[in-house]
Amino acid sequence: MNLSSNKPLTSLNIFRFEGVQMRTFHITWLTFFVCFFGWFGLAPLMPAIRADLGLTKPQVGNTIIAAVSATIFARLIVGKLCDTWGPRKTYTALLVLGALPVMFVGLAHDYTTFLLFRLAIGVIGASFVITQVHTSLMFAPKIKGTVNAVAGGWGNLGGGITQLAMPVIMAAIVGFGYTKPEAWRLAMVVPGIMMLIMAFLYYRFTKDTPAGNFNEIQRSTQTGEKVSFWEACADIRVWALALAYACCFGMEITFDGVAALYFFDNFKMEETQAGFWAMLFGGMNIFARALGGIVADKVGNKYGMRGKGVLLAAMLLLEGVGIMLFAQAGNLPMAIATMLSFALFLKMSNGGTYAIVPFVNPKAVGVISGVVGAGGNVGGMLMGFLFKSQSISYGQAFLYIGAIVAAVGLTLFLVNFGKTVVTEPAEAELQTA
């Protein structure tokens, strides 16, 4: 493997750091990790925030919805910017702009201002699209699923680590003599600073493609036939993937937002304890999403895109069954066991989805990544409405979600994802474009 080449790499060695492809790979997943850390940094602090601001259950539910809804539009915009402006500049701008509401959310002193800050912070979720586009540009077709899944999974891990890290940071600040209402505000400055550091590193040490930045390789004159947003979205597979991602990633960000509160309220524990159990869910990303991409690539190499689609449908079905079992867990050990079970298939479904995305239309990877990614947030937003309802419990909400996810999994068995054959010339056009 020639790491100095200006071509996409054909293999992934996670212990390599030299070469623009591997340097970009490591920086992009670490940046995504920091974004997720900041995006969900407030979630494990919600018991303290709820008490400080006097939030009701519907108001807490609205903040959960706000955290994921702004990302829907941000992902659509960012996907287009990746295809035109380039992932390097797009990521840098998102990090700088996103760091501001993260650091200044502590200025909120009532429900309305907190909700607005939560909405602004949600824009950070668009970071996922840039990560997937950038890794797709750096690696060859046969390992795109694996690479996208590893980068996405390790980045999503930030949503798990923050579940424990932020309560610990808050506790440390309390240890210096601050009150809890002061401590949660000061704690959020930490992920904001981390995001600004990653903005500098991303702009300084990455390139848009192995051949150079878009402006350096005159991308606009090399792309050939352009694909419009609506033309790319006319493919039914785009919407099938968006629906699948609504059920897996949508559930992931919903659970990231409510897990600590669920354990805190249902099993009567401290914020740090609740954060630890919530962290286990996010911690599955260290291998599970990557596993989904690896298995999808192997299935795809043997059975083609149709095989990848069947695999995705099966994983969603198992995820839905697992969520329903979790909803009915009557004690902590059973809740943990069922949570880890559905988390495995959920995160494998995340990886399996984006093992298909780059091949639907190689000339519109950014647009399609944005639409599918936005689908995940639409799912999270809709699920959030269940958790704000006064008439149903969190357990009932999980039961309904599990049934819907299983039904979607069964439906996806009917979708044929194997209509596109990705050739090397098409891939070369994508990579040099």
Short mmCIF file of N, CA and C in Angstrom, two decimals, residues 8 21 37 65 79 103 141 201 203-204 224-225 230-231 235 262-263 288 293 300 311 326 341 366 382 415 422:
data_model
loop_
_atom_site.label_atom_id
_atom_site.label_comp_id
_atom_site.label_asym_id
_atom_site.label_seq_id
_atom_site.Cartn_x
_atom_site.Cartn_y
_atom_site.Cartn_z
N PRO A 8 -7.17 6.90 -3.92
CA PRO A 8 -7.83 6.32 -2.73
C PRO A 8 -7.15 5.04 -2.28
N GLN A 21 -4.39 10.26 3.28
CA GLN A 21 -5.62 9.48 3.46
C GLN A 21 -5.79 9.04 4.92
N PHE A 37 -19.56 14.51 21.39
CA PHE A 37 -19.33 14.81 22.81
C PHE A 37 -20.02 16.12 23.18
N ILE A 65 -36.30 16.97 21.41
CA ILE A 65 -36.68 17.17 20.01
C ILE A 65 -35.82 18.26 19.37
N GLY A 79 -24.48 18.48 3.26
CA GLY A 79 -24.24 17.50 2.21
C GLY A 79 -23.95 18.17 0.88
N MET A 103 -20.53 26.49 24.21
CA MET A 103 -19.86 27.21 25.29
C MET A 103 -20.77 28.17 26.02
N PRO A 141 -13.69 1.69 -3.42
CA PRO A 141 -15.06 1.16 -3.25
C PRO A 141 -15.16 -0.09 -2.38
N LEU A 201 -7.10 21.93 13.73
CA LEU A 201 -6.42 20.73 13.24
C LEU A 201 -7.00 20.27 11.90
N TYR A 203 -8.53 22.07 9.53
CA TYR A 203 -8.17 22.97 8.42
C TYR A 203 -6.68 22.84 8.07
N ARG A 204 -5.86 22.62 9.09
CA ARG A 204 -4.42 22.62 8.90
C ARG A 204 -3.89 21.30 8.34
N GLY A 224 -17.61 16.39 -14.71
CA GLY A 224 -18.43 15.85 -15.78
C GLY A 224 -19.89 16.20 -15.54
N GLU A 225 -20.76 15.27 -15.85
CA GLU A 225 -22.19 15.50 -15.71
C GLU A 225 -22.56 15.67 -14.24
N TRP A 230 -32.69 17.02 -6.73
CA TRP A 230 -33.94 16.30 -6.95
C TRP A 230 -33.73 15.06 -7.78
N GLU A 231 -32.78 15.10 -8.71
CA GLU A 231 -32.49 13.91 -9.50
C GLU A 231 -31.92 12.81 -8.62
N ASP A 235 -34.48 8.53 -6.62
CA ASP A 235 -34.24 7.10 -6.45
C ASP A 235 -34.91 6.62 -5.16
N TYR A 262 -33.66 8.18 32.12
CA TYR A 262 -34.40 6.93 32.30
C TYR A 262 -33.83 6.13 33.46
N PHE A 263 -32.53 5.96 33.49
CA PHE A 263 -31.90 5.20 34.58
C PHE A 263 -32.00 5.97 35.90
N ALA A 288 -19.25 -2.02 17.30
CA ALA A 288 -20.48 -2.53 16.68
C ALA A 288 -20.79 -1.90 15.33
N GLY A 293 -20.38 -2.46 9.17
CA GLY A 293 -19.79 -2.12 7.88
C GLY A 293 -18.93 -3.24 7.33
N GLY A 300 -21.59 -7.89 0.62
CA GLY A 300 -21.66 -7.22 -0.68
C GLY A 300 -20.71 -7.81 -1.70
N LEU A 311 -29.26 -7.88 4.54
CA LEU A 311 -28.56 -7.83 5.83
C LEU A 311 -29.08 -6.66 6.67
N PHE A 326 -36.31 -4.55 25.93
CA PHE A 326 -35.78 -3.55 26.87
C PHE A 326 -36.93 -2.80 27.54
N SER A 341 -28.08 -5.68 23.87
CA SER A 341 -28.49 -6.52 22.74
C SER A 341 -29.04 -5.67 21.60
N GLY A 366 -22.45 13.32 -1.50
CA GLY A 366 -22.72 14.30 -0.46
C GLY A 366 -24.21 14.53 -0.27
N LEU A 382 -39.19 12.54 15.67
CA LEU A 382 -40.51 11.94 15.84
C LEU A 382 -40.56 11.09 17.11
N VAL A 415 -37.22 -4.24 -0.64
CA VAL A 415 -36.51 -3.24 -1.44
C VAL A 415 -35.28 -3.86 -2.09
N VAL A 422 -21.26 -0.25 -9.52
CA VAL A 422 -20.26 0.79 -9.41
C VAL A 422 -18.99 0.33 -10.11
#
